[in-house]
Coordinates of C-alpha atoms and ligand atoms in Angstrom, one line a residue:
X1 CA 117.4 152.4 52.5
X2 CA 118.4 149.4 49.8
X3 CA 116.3 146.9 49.9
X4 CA 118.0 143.3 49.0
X5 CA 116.2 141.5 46.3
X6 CA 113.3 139.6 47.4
X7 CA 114.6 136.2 45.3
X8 CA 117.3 135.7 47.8
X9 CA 118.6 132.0 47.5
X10 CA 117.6 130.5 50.8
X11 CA 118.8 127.4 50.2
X12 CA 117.7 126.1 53.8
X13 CA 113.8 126.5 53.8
X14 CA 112.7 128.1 57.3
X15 CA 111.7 125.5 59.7
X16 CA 107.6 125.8 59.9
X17 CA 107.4 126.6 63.3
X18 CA 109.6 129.5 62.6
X19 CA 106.8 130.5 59.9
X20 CA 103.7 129.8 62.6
X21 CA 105.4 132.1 65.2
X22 CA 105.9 135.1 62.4
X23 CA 102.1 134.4 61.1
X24 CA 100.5 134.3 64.8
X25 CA 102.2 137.7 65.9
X26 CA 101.4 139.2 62.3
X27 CA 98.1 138.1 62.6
X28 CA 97.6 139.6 65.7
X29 CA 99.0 142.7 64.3
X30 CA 102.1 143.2 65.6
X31 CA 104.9 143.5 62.8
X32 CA 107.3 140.4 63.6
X33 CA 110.7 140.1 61.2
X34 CA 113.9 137.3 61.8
X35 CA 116.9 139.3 62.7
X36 CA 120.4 139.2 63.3
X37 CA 122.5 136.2 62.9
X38 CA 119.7 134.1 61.4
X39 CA 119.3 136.2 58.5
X40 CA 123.1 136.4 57.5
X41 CA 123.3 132.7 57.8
X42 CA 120.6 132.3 55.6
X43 CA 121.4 134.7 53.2
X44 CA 124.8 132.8 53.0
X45 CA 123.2 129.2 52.6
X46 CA 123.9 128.2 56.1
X47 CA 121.8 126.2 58.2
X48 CA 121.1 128.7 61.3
X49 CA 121.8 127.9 64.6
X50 CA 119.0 129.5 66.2
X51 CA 116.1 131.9 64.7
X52 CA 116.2 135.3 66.6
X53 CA 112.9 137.2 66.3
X54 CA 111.7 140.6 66.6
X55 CA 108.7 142.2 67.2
X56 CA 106.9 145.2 67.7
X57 CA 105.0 143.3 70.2
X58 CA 105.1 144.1 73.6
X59 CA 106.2 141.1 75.6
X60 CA 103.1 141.1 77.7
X61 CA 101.2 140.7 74.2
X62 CA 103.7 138.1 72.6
X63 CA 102.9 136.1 75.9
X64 CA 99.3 136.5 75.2
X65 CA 99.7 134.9 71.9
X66 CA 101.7 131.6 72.8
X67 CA 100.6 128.5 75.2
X68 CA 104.2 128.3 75.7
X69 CA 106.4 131.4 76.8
X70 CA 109.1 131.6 79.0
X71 CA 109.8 135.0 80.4
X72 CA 113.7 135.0 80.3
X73 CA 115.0 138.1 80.0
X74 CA 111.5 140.3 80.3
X75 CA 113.1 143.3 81.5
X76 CA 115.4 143.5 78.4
X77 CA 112.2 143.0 76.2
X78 CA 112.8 139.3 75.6
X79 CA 111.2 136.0 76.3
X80 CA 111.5 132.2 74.9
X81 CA 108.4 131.2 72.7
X82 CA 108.1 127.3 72.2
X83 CA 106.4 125.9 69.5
X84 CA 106.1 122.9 67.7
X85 CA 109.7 121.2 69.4
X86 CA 111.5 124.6 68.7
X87 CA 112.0 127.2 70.8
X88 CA 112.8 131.0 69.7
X89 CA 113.9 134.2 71.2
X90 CA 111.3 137.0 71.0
X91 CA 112.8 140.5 71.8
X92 CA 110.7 143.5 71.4
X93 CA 112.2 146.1 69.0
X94 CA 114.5 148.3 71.3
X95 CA 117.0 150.9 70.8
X96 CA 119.3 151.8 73.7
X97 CA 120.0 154.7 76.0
X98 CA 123.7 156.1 77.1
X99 CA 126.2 153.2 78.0
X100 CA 127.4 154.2 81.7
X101 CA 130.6 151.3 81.9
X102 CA 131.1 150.2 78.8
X103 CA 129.3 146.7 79.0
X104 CA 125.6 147.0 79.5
X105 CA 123.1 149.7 77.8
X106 CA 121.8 152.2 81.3
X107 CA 118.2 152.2 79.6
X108 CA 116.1 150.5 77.1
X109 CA 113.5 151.9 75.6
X110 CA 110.7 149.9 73.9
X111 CA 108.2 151.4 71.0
X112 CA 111.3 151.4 68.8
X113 CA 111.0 151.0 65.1
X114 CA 112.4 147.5 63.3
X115 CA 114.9 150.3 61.8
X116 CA 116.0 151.8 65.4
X117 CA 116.5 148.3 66.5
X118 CA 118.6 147.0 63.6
X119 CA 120.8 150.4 64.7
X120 CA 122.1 149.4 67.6
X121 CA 123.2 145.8 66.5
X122 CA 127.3 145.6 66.3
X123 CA 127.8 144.4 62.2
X124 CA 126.3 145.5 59.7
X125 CA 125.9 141.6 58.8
X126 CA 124.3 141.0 61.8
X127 CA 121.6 144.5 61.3
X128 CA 119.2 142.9 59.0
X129 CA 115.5 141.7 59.2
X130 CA 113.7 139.5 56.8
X131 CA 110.0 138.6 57.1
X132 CA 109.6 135.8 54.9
X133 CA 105.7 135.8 54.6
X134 CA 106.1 139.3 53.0
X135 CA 109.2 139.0 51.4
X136 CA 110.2 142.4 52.9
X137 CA 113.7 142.7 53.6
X138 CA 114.8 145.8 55.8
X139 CA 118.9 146.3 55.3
X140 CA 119.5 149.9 56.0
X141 CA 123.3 149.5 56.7
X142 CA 124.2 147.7 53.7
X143 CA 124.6 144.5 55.7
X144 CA 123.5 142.3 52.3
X145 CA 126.4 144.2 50.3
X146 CA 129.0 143.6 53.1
X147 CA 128.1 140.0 53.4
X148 CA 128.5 139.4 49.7
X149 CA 132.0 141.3 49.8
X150 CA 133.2 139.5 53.0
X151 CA 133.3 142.6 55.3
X152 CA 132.8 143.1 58.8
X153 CA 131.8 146.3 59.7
X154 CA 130.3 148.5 62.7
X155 CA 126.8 149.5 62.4
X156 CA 127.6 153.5 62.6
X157 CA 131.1 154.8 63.7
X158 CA 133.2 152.1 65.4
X159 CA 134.8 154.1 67.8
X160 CA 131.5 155.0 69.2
X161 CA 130.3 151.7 69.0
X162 CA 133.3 150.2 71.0
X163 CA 133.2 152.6 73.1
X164 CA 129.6 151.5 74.4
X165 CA 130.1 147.8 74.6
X166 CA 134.0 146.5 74.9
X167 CA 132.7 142.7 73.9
X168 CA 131.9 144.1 70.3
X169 CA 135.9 144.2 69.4
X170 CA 136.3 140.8 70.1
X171 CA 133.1 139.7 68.4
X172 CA 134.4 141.6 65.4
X173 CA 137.6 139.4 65.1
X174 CA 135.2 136.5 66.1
X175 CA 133.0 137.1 62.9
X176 CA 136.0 137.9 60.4
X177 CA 137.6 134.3 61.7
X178 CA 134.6 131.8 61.7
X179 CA 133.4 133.5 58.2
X180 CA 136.5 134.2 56.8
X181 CA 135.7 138.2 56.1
X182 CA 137.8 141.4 56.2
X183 CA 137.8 143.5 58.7
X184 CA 136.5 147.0 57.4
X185 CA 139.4 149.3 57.8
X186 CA 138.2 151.8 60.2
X187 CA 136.6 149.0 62.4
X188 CA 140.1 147.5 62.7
X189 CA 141.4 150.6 63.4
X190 CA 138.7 151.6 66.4
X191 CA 140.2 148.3 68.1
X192 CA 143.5 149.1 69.8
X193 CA 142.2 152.4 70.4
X194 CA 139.3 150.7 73.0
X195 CA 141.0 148.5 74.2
X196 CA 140.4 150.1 78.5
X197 CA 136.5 149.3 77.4
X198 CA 137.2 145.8 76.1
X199 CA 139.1 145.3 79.5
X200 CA 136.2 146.3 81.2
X201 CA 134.2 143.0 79.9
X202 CA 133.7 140.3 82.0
X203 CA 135.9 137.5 81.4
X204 CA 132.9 135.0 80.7
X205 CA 131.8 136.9 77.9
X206 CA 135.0 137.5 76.1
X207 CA 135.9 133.8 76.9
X208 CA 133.0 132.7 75.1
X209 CA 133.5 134.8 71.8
X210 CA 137.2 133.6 71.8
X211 CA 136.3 130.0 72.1
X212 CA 134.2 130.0 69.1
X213 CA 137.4 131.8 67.4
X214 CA 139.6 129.4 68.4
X215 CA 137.3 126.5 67.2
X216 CA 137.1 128.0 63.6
X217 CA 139.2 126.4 60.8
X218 CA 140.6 129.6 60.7
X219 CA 141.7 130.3 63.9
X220 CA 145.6 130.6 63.2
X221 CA 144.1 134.3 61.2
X222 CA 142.1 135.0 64.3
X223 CA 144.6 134.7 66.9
X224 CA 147.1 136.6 64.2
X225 CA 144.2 139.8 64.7
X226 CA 143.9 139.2 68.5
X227 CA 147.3 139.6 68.9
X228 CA 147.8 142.7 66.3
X229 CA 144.7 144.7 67.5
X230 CA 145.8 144.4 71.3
X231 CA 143.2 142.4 72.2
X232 CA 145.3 139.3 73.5
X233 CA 147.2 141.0 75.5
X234 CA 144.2 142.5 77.4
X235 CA 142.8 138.7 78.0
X236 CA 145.2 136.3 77.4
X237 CA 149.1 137.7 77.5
X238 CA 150.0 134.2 78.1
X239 CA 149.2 133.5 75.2
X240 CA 150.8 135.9 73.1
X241 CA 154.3 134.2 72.3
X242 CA 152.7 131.0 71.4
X243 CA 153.0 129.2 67.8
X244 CA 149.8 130.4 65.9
X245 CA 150.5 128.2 63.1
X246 CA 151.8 124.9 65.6
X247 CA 148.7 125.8 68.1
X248 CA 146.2 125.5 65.3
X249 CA 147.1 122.5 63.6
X250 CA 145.0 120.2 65.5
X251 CA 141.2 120.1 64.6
X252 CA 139.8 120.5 67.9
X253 CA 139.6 123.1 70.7
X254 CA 141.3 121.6 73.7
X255 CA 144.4 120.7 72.1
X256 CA 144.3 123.9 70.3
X257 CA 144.1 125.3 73.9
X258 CA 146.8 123.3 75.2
X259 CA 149.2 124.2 72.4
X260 CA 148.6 128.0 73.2
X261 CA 149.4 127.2 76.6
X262 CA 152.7 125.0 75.8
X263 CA 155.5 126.8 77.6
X264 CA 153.6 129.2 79.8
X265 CA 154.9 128.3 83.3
X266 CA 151.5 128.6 85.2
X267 CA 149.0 127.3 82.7
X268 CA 145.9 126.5 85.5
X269 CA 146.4 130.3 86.5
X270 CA 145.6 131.3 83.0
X271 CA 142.8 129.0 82.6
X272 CA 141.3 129.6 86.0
X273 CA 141.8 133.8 85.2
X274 CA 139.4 132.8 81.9
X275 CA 137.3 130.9 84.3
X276 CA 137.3 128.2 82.2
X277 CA 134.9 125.1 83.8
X278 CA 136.7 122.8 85.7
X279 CA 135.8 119.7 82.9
X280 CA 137.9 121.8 80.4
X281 CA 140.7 123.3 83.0
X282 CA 141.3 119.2 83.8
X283 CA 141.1 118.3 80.0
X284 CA 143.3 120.8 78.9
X285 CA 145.6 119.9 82.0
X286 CA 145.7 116.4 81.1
X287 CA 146.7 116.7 77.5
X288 CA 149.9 119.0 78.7
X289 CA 151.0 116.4 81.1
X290 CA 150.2 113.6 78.5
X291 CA 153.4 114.9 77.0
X292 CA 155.6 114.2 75.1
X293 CA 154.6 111.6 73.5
X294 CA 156.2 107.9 73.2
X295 CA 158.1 108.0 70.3
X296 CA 157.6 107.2 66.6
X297 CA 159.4 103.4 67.6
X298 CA 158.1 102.9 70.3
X299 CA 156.6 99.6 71.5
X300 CA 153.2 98.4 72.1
X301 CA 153.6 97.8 75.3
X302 CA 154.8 101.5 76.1
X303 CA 151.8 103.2 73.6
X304 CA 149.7 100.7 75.5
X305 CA 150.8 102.2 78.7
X306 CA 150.6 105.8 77.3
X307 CA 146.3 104.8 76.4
X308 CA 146.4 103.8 79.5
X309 CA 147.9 107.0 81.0
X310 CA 145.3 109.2 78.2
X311 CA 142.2 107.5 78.5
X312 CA 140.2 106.1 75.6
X313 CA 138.2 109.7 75.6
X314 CA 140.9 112.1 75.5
X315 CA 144.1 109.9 73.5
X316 CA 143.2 111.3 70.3
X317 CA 142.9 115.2 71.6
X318 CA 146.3 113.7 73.4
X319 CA 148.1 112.6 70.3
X320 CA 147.3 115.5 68.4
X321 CA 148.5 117.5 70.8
X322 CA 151.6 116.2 71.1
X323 CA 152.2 116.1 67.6
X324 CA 151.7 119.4 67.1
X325 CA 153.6 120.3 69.6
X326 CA 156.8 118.3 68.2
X327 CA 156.0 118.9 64.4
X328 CA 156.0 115.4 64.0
X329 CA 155.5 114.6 60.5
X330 CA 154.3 110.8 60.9
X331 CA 151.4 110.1 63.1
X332 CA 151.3 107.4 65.6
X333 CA 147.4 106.9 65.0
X334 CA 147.1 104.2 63.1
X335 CA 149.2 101.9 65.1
X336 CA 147.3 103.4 68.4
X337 CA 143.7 102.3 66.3
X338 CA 145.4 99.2 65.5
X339 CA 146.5 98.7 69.3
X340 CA 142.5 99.7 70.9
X341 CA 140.8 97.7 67.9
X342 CA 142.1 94.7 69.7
X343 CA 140.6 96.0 72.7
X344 CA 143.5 95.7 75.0
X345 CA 142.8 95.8 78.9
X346 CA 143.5 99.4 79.7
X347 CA 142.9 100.1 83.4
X348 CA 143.3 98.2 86.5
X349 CA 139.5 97.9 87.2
X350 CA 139.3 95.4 84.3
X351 CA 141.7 93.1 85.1
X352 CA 140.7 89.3 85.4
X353 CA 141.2 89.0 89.1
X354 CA 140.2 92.0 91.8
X355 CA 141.6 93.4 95.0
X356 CA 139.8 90.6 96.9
X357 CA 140.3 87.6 94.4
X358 CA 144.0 88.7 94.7
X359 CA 143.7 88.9 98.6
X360 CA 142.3 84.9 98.8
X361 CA 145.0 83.3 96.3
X362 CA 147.7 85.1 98.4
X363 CA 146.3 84.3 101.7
X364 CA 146.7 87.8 102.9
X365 CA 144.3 90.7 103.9
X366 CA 143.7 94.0 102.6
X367 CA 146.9 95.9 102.5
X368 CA 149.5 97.8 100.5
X369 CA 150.5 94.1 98.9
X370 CA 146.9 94.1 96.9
X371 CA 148.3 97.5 95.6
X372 CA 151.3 96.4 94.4
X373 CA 150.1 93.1 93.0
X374 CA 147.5 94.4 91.5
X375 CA 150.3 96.9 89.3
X376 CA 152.3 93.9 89.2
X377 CA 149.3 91.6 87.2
X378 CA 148.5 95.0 85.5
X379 CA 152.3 95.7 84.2
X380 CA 152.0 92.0 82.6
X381 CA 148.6 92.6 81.0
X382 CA 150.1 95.6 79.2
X383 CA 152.7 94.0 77.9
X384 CA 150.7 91.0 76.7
X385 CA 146.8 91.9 76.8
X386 CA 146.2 88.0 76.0
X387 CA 147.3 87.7 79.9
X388 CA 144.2 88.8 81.3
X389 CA 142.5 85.5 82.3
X390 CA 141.7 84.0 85.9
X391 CA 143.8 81.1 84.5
X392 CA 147.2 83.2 83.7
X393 CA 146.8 85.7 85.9
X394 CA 146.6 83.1 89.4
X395 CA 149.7 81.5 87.7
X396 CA 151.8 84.8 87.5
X397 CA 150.2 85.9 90.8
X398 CA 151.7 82.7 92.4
X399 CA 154.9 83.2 90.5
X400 CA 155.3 86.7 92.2
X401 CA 154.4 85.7 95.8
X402 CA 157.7 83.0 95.2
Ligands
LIG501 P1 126.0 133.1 66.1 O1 125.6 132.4 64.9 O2 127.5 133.0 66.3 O3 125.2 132.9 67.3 P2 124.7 135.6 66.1 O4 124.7 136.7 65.1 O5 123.4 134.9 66.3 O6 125.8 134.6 65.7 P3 124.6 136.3 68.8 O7 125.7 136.5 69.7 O8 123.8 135.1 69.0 O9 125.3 136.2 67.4 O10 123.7 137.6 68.8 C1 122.5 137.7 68.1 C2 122.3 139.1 67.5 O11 122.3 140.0 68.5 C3 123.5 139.5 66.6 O12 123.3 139.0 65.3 C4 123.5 141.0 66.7 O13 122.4 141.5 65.9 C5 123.0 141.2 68.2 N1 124.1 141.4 69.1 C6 124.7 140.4 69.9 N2 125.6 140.9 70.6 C7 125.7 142.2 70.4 C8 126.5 143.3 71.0 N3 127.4 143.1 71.9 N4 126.2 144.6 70.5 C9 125.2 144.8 69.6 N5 124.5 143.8 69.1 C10 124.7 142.5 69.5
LIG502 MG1 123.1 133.4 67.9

């Protein structure tokens, strides 16, 4: 079992309450280590997300040691200690029985050792413990030596290990993408040869691992392994002749989601198989019909009415889109920051003069006329945002009615 040195360079100091929750359990006499992805992040110089903890605790006993303890998950061995404005996940060590369908351990048995729970993690990056106010590191997969050569690898024999849980194959592509590792060899190879367990997943949880894929910088290298290993075609196959390269160029998720989707001929099917929220199934929508874009020469008046169309929260998701999907070489943004730093009138609810204002300078009651007035008075203000006064806007209302 090799030890990694005690000196590690944790450059991000663990938060105290992190420290009072390890030195409360340990002082009650239950051994108490961080695991999993806390102590890889850490080891790295990252900033965790989250600080996972184990114990040999019972949770019956880590409840009797807390003010604060939510029982979340108590039949899996877990619950959610706050303390001092944190709040950490306390999981008694566990190591698991058979897997009966490929998704969810058929037993869990508690009294484990710290060891026997680090076995039946999924990387050997993610199978290590640390307790800081020992200095006692326990590694027995080699997870610090993989994590300084950039590997991914199964705890134990990957075929076995992807045989009991399908979500670890796509989790093993996750973790290569977002830290930019190798994939050991005979854990890439286990991948296409599992792929009826990965099918038996439920969608949510492969969605979720696949999103945090796509939203890595190198997600174009992700969706390249996806697509080799099998896995894409399990999940996504309308994905699968997509640009990896074009799809990846903008920043952020949704477009990134969009350009994958550019082409397919029923993209809400897709995205409603995934079950996607409706928020992003509308988002990611609205940035396909956004296209294409006005062009490079266009005027203001028509990007006006394009920002208009977009919305000031989704234009830039919109634009980036767009250019993606046209390989544009020049941007339009600065001229659309230009246009919105003037703070053009962008909607119809903000023109000068309402439905009803309209209504008394025409003379006429509520009707289909308002409507079409109102686009009228709206059409102008596009074309010359200084319109949108009482003043100018009576004057071309009066105009019209002529
Ligand atoms: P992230 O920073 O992305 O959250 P993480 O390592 O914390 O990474 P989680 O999904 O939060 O990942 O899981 C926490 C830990 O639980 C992992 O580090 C791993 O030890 C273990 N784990 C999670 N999912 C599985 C799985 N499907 N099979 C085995 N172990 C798992
Ligand atoms: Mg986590």
């Amino acid at each position: 079992m090799n030890s990694p040195t005690s000196d590690a360079p944790l450059r991000f100091s663990i938060p105290k309450p992190a420290l009072q929750l390890l030195r409360t359990l340990e002082a009650a006499g239950h051994e108490t280590f961080l695991v999993g992805g806390c102590v890889r992040d850490l080891l790295r110089g990252q900033a965790p997300k989250d600080y996972d903890i184990a114990t040999r605790a019972l949770p019956e006993q880590v409840r009797a040691c807390f003010s604060r303890v939510i029982p979340t998950g108590i039949q899996h061995g877990t619950v959610m200690v706050l303390l001092g404005g944190m709040s950490f996940e306390v999981t008694t060590y566990r190591s698991e029985g058979g897997y009966v369908d490929g998704r969810r351990p058929s037993v869990v048995h508690f009294h484990a050792t710290i060891e026997e729970d680090l076995s039946r993690r999924d990387f050997t990056i993610n199978a290590m413990a640390y307790n800081p106010l020992k200095e006692r590191w326990v590694d027995p997969w080699g997870g610090r030596e993989d994590l300084e050569r950039g590997y991914v690898r199964c705890v134990g024999d990957a075929l076995q290990r992807f045989s009991e849980d399908g979500l670890r194959a796509i989790r093993a592509i996750r973790f290569a993408t977002t830290l930019d590792f190798e994939l050991d060899m005979s854990t890439q190879e286990a991948i296409p040869q599992r792929l009826d367990i990965f099918a038996k997943v439920a969608i949510e949880r492969t969605r979720e691992e696949f999103l945090k894929l796509l939203s890595s910088p190198h997600a174009q290298r992700g969706l390249d392994l996806l697509l080799t290993t099998g896995l894409l075609r399990v999940f996504f196959p309308e994905a699968m002749r997509a640009d990896f390269a074009r799809a990846t160029r903008p920043p952020n998720l949704l477009p990134r989601l969009a350009l994958l989707l550019a082409g397919v001929s029923k993209p809400q099917a897709a995205l409603q198989r995934l079950k996607f929220s409706n928020k992003i199934l509308n988002t990611v929508l609205h940035l396909m019909k956004l296209q294409p874009l006005p062009p490079l020469e266009a005027s203001d008046t028509r990007l006006r009415r394009w920002l208009s169309r977009a919305k000031l929260e989704h234009w830039e998701d919109a634009l980036s889109t767009g250019e993606a999907l046209e390989r544009r070489e020049q941007s339009l943004d600065k001229r659309m920051r230009a246009l919105l730093a003037q703070n053009p009138t962008l909607s119809m609810d903000k023109l000068a003069l309402r439905g009803d204002d309209i209504g008394l300078i025409l003379g006429i009651p509520p009707g289909p006329k308002i409507g079409k007035a109102t686009r009228f008075l709206f059409e102008k203000v596009l074309e010359n945002p200084g319109l949108n006064s009482t003043e100018a806007l009576s004057q071309l209302l009066r105009n019209w009615n002529k």
